[in-house]
Amino acid sequence: MVAGMSINEKFQEAVNKQVVAEHQASLIYSQLSYEMDRLSFLGMRDWFRAQADEERTHAQKFADHLLDREARVDLTDIELPSLKIATPLDAFEAALAHEQKVSAMIRDLARVADETGDIDSRSLINFFLAEQIEEESTVNDIIDWIKVVGNDGSGLLRIDAKLGARTSA
Ligand SMILES: [Fe+2]
């Protein structure tokens, strides 16, 4: 097959947008890890750092899909929103907002795959649809814990220690 002919242009653009969004997510998580370091919540810092690494692997999975199908990957559109973070709750709410945006994008990607009859991406997209449910659920749990402890410092430090003990995503 001729290079570049195996993938629909509209679908290719949608996957490329997803590569950009996953790199953006990685940068947002890096920024949040810096904010948590600044506030001396070192467990949360490490949690966000691990999350940033995971988002880079997501970006790579989408990029590999394009590259395996002889399509080009273009990162020119990466931007970082400015985040105002004064508390751990701010940080996790920013994380949730971005995950919700990413989930919506992956649903759109699934729709474009259907519209364009792209069967080859199905397992990749299904993996990420399930992944996003997990991501949102995890961040929602953490937000709930933070709300339960409120301004109680020892409660926040316990959550910090728990998040710092994370060994994998
Ligand atoms: Fe992701």
mmCIF file of C-alpha atoms and ligand atoms in Angstrom:
data_model
loop_
_atom_site.group_PDB
_atom_site.id
_atom_site.type_symbol
_atom_site.label_atom_id
_atom_site.label_comp_id
_atom_site.label_asym_id
_atom_site.label_seq_id
_atom_site.Cartn_x
_atom_site.Cartn_y
_atom_site.Cartn_z
ATOM 1 C CA MET A 1 0.000 0.000 0.000
ATOM 2 C CA VAL A 2 1.164 3.530 -0.737
ATOM 3 C CA ALA A 3 2.390 5.360 2.360
ATOM 4 C CA GLY A 4 -0.225 7.686 3.814
ATOM 5 C CA MET A 5 -3.143 6.072 2.013
ATOM 6 C CA SER A 6 -4.132 3.725 4.792
ATOM 7 C CA ILE A 7 -5.610 6.390 7.014
ATOM 8 C CA ASN A 8 -8.413 8.898 6.511
ATOM 9 C CA GLU A 9 -7.257 12.515 6.726
ATOM 10 C CA LYS A 10 -9.986 13.658 9.104
ATOM 11 C CA PHE A 11 -9.326 10.713 11.384
ATOM 12 C CA GLN A 12 -5.574 11.324 11.230
ATOM 13 C CA GLU A 13 -6.122 14.929 12.328
ATOM 14 C CA ALA A 14 -8.275 13.794 15.232
ATOM 15 C CA VAL A 15 -5.604 11.336 16.439
ATOM 16 C CA ASN A 16 -2.933 14.005 16.092
ATOM 17 C CA LYS A 17 -5.072 16.325 18.230
ATOM 18 C CA GLN A 18 -5.148 13.578 20.817
ATOM 19 C CA VAL A 19 -1.330 13.269 20.785
ATOM 20 C CA VAL A 20 -1.202 17.022 21.463
ATOM 21 C CA ALA A 21 -3.803 16.770 24.265
ATOM 22 C CA GLU A 22 -1.910 13.949 26.012
ATOM 23 C CA HIS A 23 1.324 15.959 25.924
ATOM 24 C CA GLN A 24 -0.628 18.944 27.265
ATOM 25 C CA ALA A 25 -1.950 16.741 30.050
ATOM 26 C CA SER A 26 1.603 15.684 30.850
ATOM 27 C CA LEU A 27 2.699 19.327 31.086
ATOM 28 C CA ILE A 28 -0.299 20.229 33.243
ATOM 29 C CA TYR A 29 0.571 17.394 35.633
ATOM 30 C CA SER A 30 4.195 18.552 35.703
ATOM 31 C CA GLN A 31 3.018 22.058 36.584
ATOM 32 C CA LEU A 32 0.782 20.646 39.322
ATOM 33 C CA SER A 33 3.714 18.657 40.716
ATOM 34 C CA TYR A 34 5.740 21.882 40.918
ATOM 35 C CA GLU A 35 2.848 23.603 42.707
ATOM 36 C CA MET A 36 2.588 20.782 45.241
ATOM 37 C CA ASP A 37 6.341 20.878 45.824
ATOM 38 C CA ARG A 38 6.031 24.620 46.447
ATOM 39 C CA LEU A 39 3.310 23.929 49.050
ATOM 40 C CA SER A 40 5.451 21.101 50.529
ATOM 41 C CA PHE A 41 2.981 18.300 49.813
ATOM 42 C CA LEU A 42 5.679 15.965 48.583
ATOM 43 C CA GLY A 43 3.494 12.878 48.226
ATOM 44 C CA MET A 44 1.126 14.811 45.984
ATOM 45 C CA ARG A 45 4.125 16.162 44.095
ATOM 46 C CA ASP A 46 5.260 12.583 43.406
ATOM 47 C CA TRP A 47 1.736 11.508 42.465
ATOM 48 C CA PHE A 48 1.471 14.293 39.878
ATOM 49 C CA ARG A 49 4.960 13.503 38.623
ATOM 50 C CA ALA A 50 3.974 9.860 38.050
ATOM 51 C CA GLN A 51 0.823 11.081 36.332
ATOM 52 C CA ALA A 52 2.901 13.316 34.024
ATOM 53 C CA ASP A 53 4.999 10.273 33.050
ATOM 54 C CA GLU A 54 1.869 8.250 32.369
ATOM 55 C CA GLU A 55 0.430 10.955 30.129
ATOM 56 C CA ARG A 56 3.618 10.893 28.078
ATOM 57 C CA THR A 57 3.090 7.172 27.512
ATOM 58 C CA HIS A 58 -0.482 7.937 26.362
ATOM 59 C CA ALA A 59 0.840 10.507 23.886
ATOM 60 C CA GLN A 60 3.344 7.939 22.630
ATOM 61 C CA LYS A 61 0.633 5.289 22.127
ATOM 62 C CA PHE A 62 -1.409 7.615 19.935
ATOM 63 C CA ALA A 63 1.718 8.824 18.104
ATOM 64 C CA ASP A 64 2.854 5.232 17.495
ATOM 65 C CA HIS A 65 -0.551 4.446 16.022
ATOM 66 C CA LEU A 66 -0.136 7.215 13.441
ATOM 67 C CA LEU A 67 3.487 6.358 12.746
ATOM 68 C CA ASP A 68 2.716 2.640 12.385
ATOM 69 C CA ARG A 69 0.177 3.616 9.745
ATOM 70 C CA GLU A 70 2.710 5.755 7.893
ATOM 71 C CA ALA A 71 1.126 9.053 8.979
ATOM 72 C CA ARG A 72 2.873 12.126 10.312
ATOM 73 C CA VAL A 73 2.735 13.456 13.890
ATOM 74 C CA ASP A 74 2.792 17.223 14.464
ATOM 75 C CA LEU A 75 3.162 18.810 17.916
ATOM 76 C CA THR A 76 3.013 22.478 16.891
ATOM 77 C CA ASP A 77 -0.294 23.130 18.657
ATOM 78 C CA ILE A 78 0.809 22.349 22.219
ATOM 79 C CA GLU A 79 -0.192 25.066 24.676
ATOM 80 C CA LEU A 80 -0.316 25.183 28.440
ATOM 81 C CA PRO A 81 -3.229 26.919 30.177
ATOM 82 C CA SER A 82 -2.300 29.157 33.093
ATOM 83 C CA LEU A 83 -3.287 27.505 36.355
ATOM 84 C CA LYS A 84 -3.965 29.331 39.627
ATOM 85 C CA ILE A 85 -3.163 26.815 42.336
ATOM 86 C CA ALA A 86 -3.220 27.788 46.027
ATOM 87 C CA THR A 87 -4.293 24.490 47.619
ATOM 88 C CA PRO A 88 -4.253 20.723 46.955
ATOM 89 C CA LEU A 89 -7.987 20.949 46.193
ATOM 90 C CA ASP A 90 -7.259 23.508 43.444
ATOM 91 C CA ALA A 91 -4.683 21.142 41.951
ATOM 92 C CA PHE A 92 -6.930 18.080 41.877
ATOM 93 C CA GLU A 93 -9.858 20.089 40.563
ATOM 94 C CA ALA A 94 -7.638 21.354 37.732
ATOM 95 C CA ALA A 95 -6.607 17.746 37.072
ATOM 96 C CA LEU A 96 -10.235 16.602 36.961
ATOM 97 C CA ALA A 97 -11.232 19.408 34.597
ATOM 98 C CA HIS A 98 -8.489 18.407 32.182
ATOM 99 C CA GLU A 99 -9.320 14.697 32.416
ATOM 100 C CA GLN A 100 -12.953 15.490 31.611
ATOM 101 C CA LYS A 101 -11.819 17.434 28.579
ATOM 102 C CA VAL A 102 -9.607 14.521 27.472
ATOM 103 C CA SER A 103 -12.489 12.051 27.969
ATOM 104 C CA ALA A 104 -14.734 14.161 25.751
ATOM 105 C CA MET A 105 -11.996 14.274 23.095
ATOM 106 C CA ILE A 106 -11.593 10.493 23.132
ATOM 107 C CA ARG A 107 -15.360 10.062 22.715
ATOM 108 C CA ASP A 108 -15.156 12.451 19.734
ATOM 109 C CA LEU A 109 -12.262 10.427 18.367
ATOM 110 C CA ALA A 110 -14.385 7.274 18.640
ATOM 111 C CA ARG A 111 -17.151 9.046 16.695
ATOM 112 C CA VAL A 112 -14.734 10.144 13.956
ATOM 113 C CA ALA A 113 -13.399 6.572 13.738
ATOM 114 C CA ASP A 114 -16.961 5.311 13.277
ATOM 115 C CA GLU A 115 -17.837 8.013 10.742
ATOM 116 C CA THR A 116 -14.754 7.310 8.657
ATOM 117 C CA GLY A 117 -15.075 3.550 8.972
ATOM 118 C CA ASP A 118 -11.734 3.219 10.721
ATOM 119 C CA ILE A 119 -11.671 -0.308 12.138
ATOM 120 C CA ASP A 120 -7.918 -0.495 12.773
ATOM 121 C CA SER A 121 -7.976 2.018 15.632
ATOM 122 C CA ARG A 122 -10.787 0.269 17.502
ATOM 123 C CA SER A 123 -8.728 -1.528 20.141
ATOM 124 C CA LEU A 124 -6.622 1.574 20.801
ATOM 125 C CA ILE A 125 -9.698 3.759 21.260
ATOM 126 C CA ASN A 126 -11.473 1.194 23.434
ATOM 127 C CA PHE A 127 -8.408 1.022 25.675
ATOM 128 C CA PHE A 128 -8.518 4.794 26.168
ATOM 129 C CA LEU A 129 -12.293 4.966 26.708
ATOM 130 C CA ALA A 130 -11.842 2.561 29.632
ATOM 131 C CA GLU A 131 -8.677 4.343 30.804
ATOM 132 C CA GLN A 132 -10.516 7.679 31.064
ATOM 133 C CA ILE A 133 -13.210 6.182 33.308
ATOM 134 C CA GLU A 134 -10.396 5.040 35.627
ATOM 135 C CA GLU A 135 -8.584 8.392 35.517
ATOM 136 C CA GLU A 136 -11.681 10.410 36.355
ATOM 137 C CA SER A 137 -12.695 8.003 39.099
ATOM 138 C CA THR A 138 -9.258 8.138 40.751
ATOM 139 C CA VAL A 139 -9.148 11.947 40.734
ATOM 140 C CA ASN A 140 -12.759 12.138 41.966
ATOM 141 C CA ASP A 141 -11.863 9.881 44.915
ATOM 142 C CA ILE A 142 -8.939 12.114 45.869
ATOM 143 C CA ILE A 143 -11.126 15.242 45.643
ATOM 144 C CA ASP A 144 -13.664 13.538 47.928
ATOM 145 C CA TRP A 145 -10.952 12.712 50.508
ATOM 146 C CA ILE A 146 -9.656 16.290 50.445
ATOM 147 C CA LYS A 147 -13.183 17.632 50.937
ATOM 148 C CA VAL A 148 -13.758 15.244 53.849
ATOM 149 C CA VAL A 149 -10.678 16.494 55.721
ATOM 150 C CA GLY A 150 -11.304 20.142 54.771
ATOM 151 C CA ASN A 151 -8.739 22.384 56.421
ATOM 152 C CA ASP A 152 -7.508 19.735 58.837
ATOM 153 C CA GLY A 153 -3.737 19.702 58.360
ATOM 154 C CA SER A 154 -3.170 16.218 59.730
ATOM 155 C CA GLY A 155 -5.851 14.869 57.408
ATOM 156 C CA LEU A 156 -4.223 16.522 54.398
ATOM 157 C CA LEU A 157 -0.831 15.131 55.405
ATOM 158 C CA ARG A 158 -2.315 11.622 55.622
ATOM 159 C CA ILE A 159 -3.698 11.973 52.097
ATOM 160 C CA ASP A 160 -0.307 13.303 51.010
ATOM 161 C CA ALA A 161 1.428 10.242 52.485
ATOM 162 C CA LYS A 162 -1.070 7.885 50.858
ATOM 163 C CA LEU A 163 -0.580 9.475 47.429
ATOM 164 C CA GLY A 164 3.183 9.437 47.858
ATOM 165 C CA ALA A 165 3.014 5.676 48.374
ATOM 166 C CA ARG A 166 1.630 5.166 44.865
ATOM 167 C CA THR A 167 3.809 2.673 43.053
ATOM 168 C CA SER A 168 2.197 2.813 39.629
ATOM 169 C CA ALA A 169 -0.633 4.490 37.778
HETATM 170 FE FE FE B 1 -4.107 10.450 29.128
#
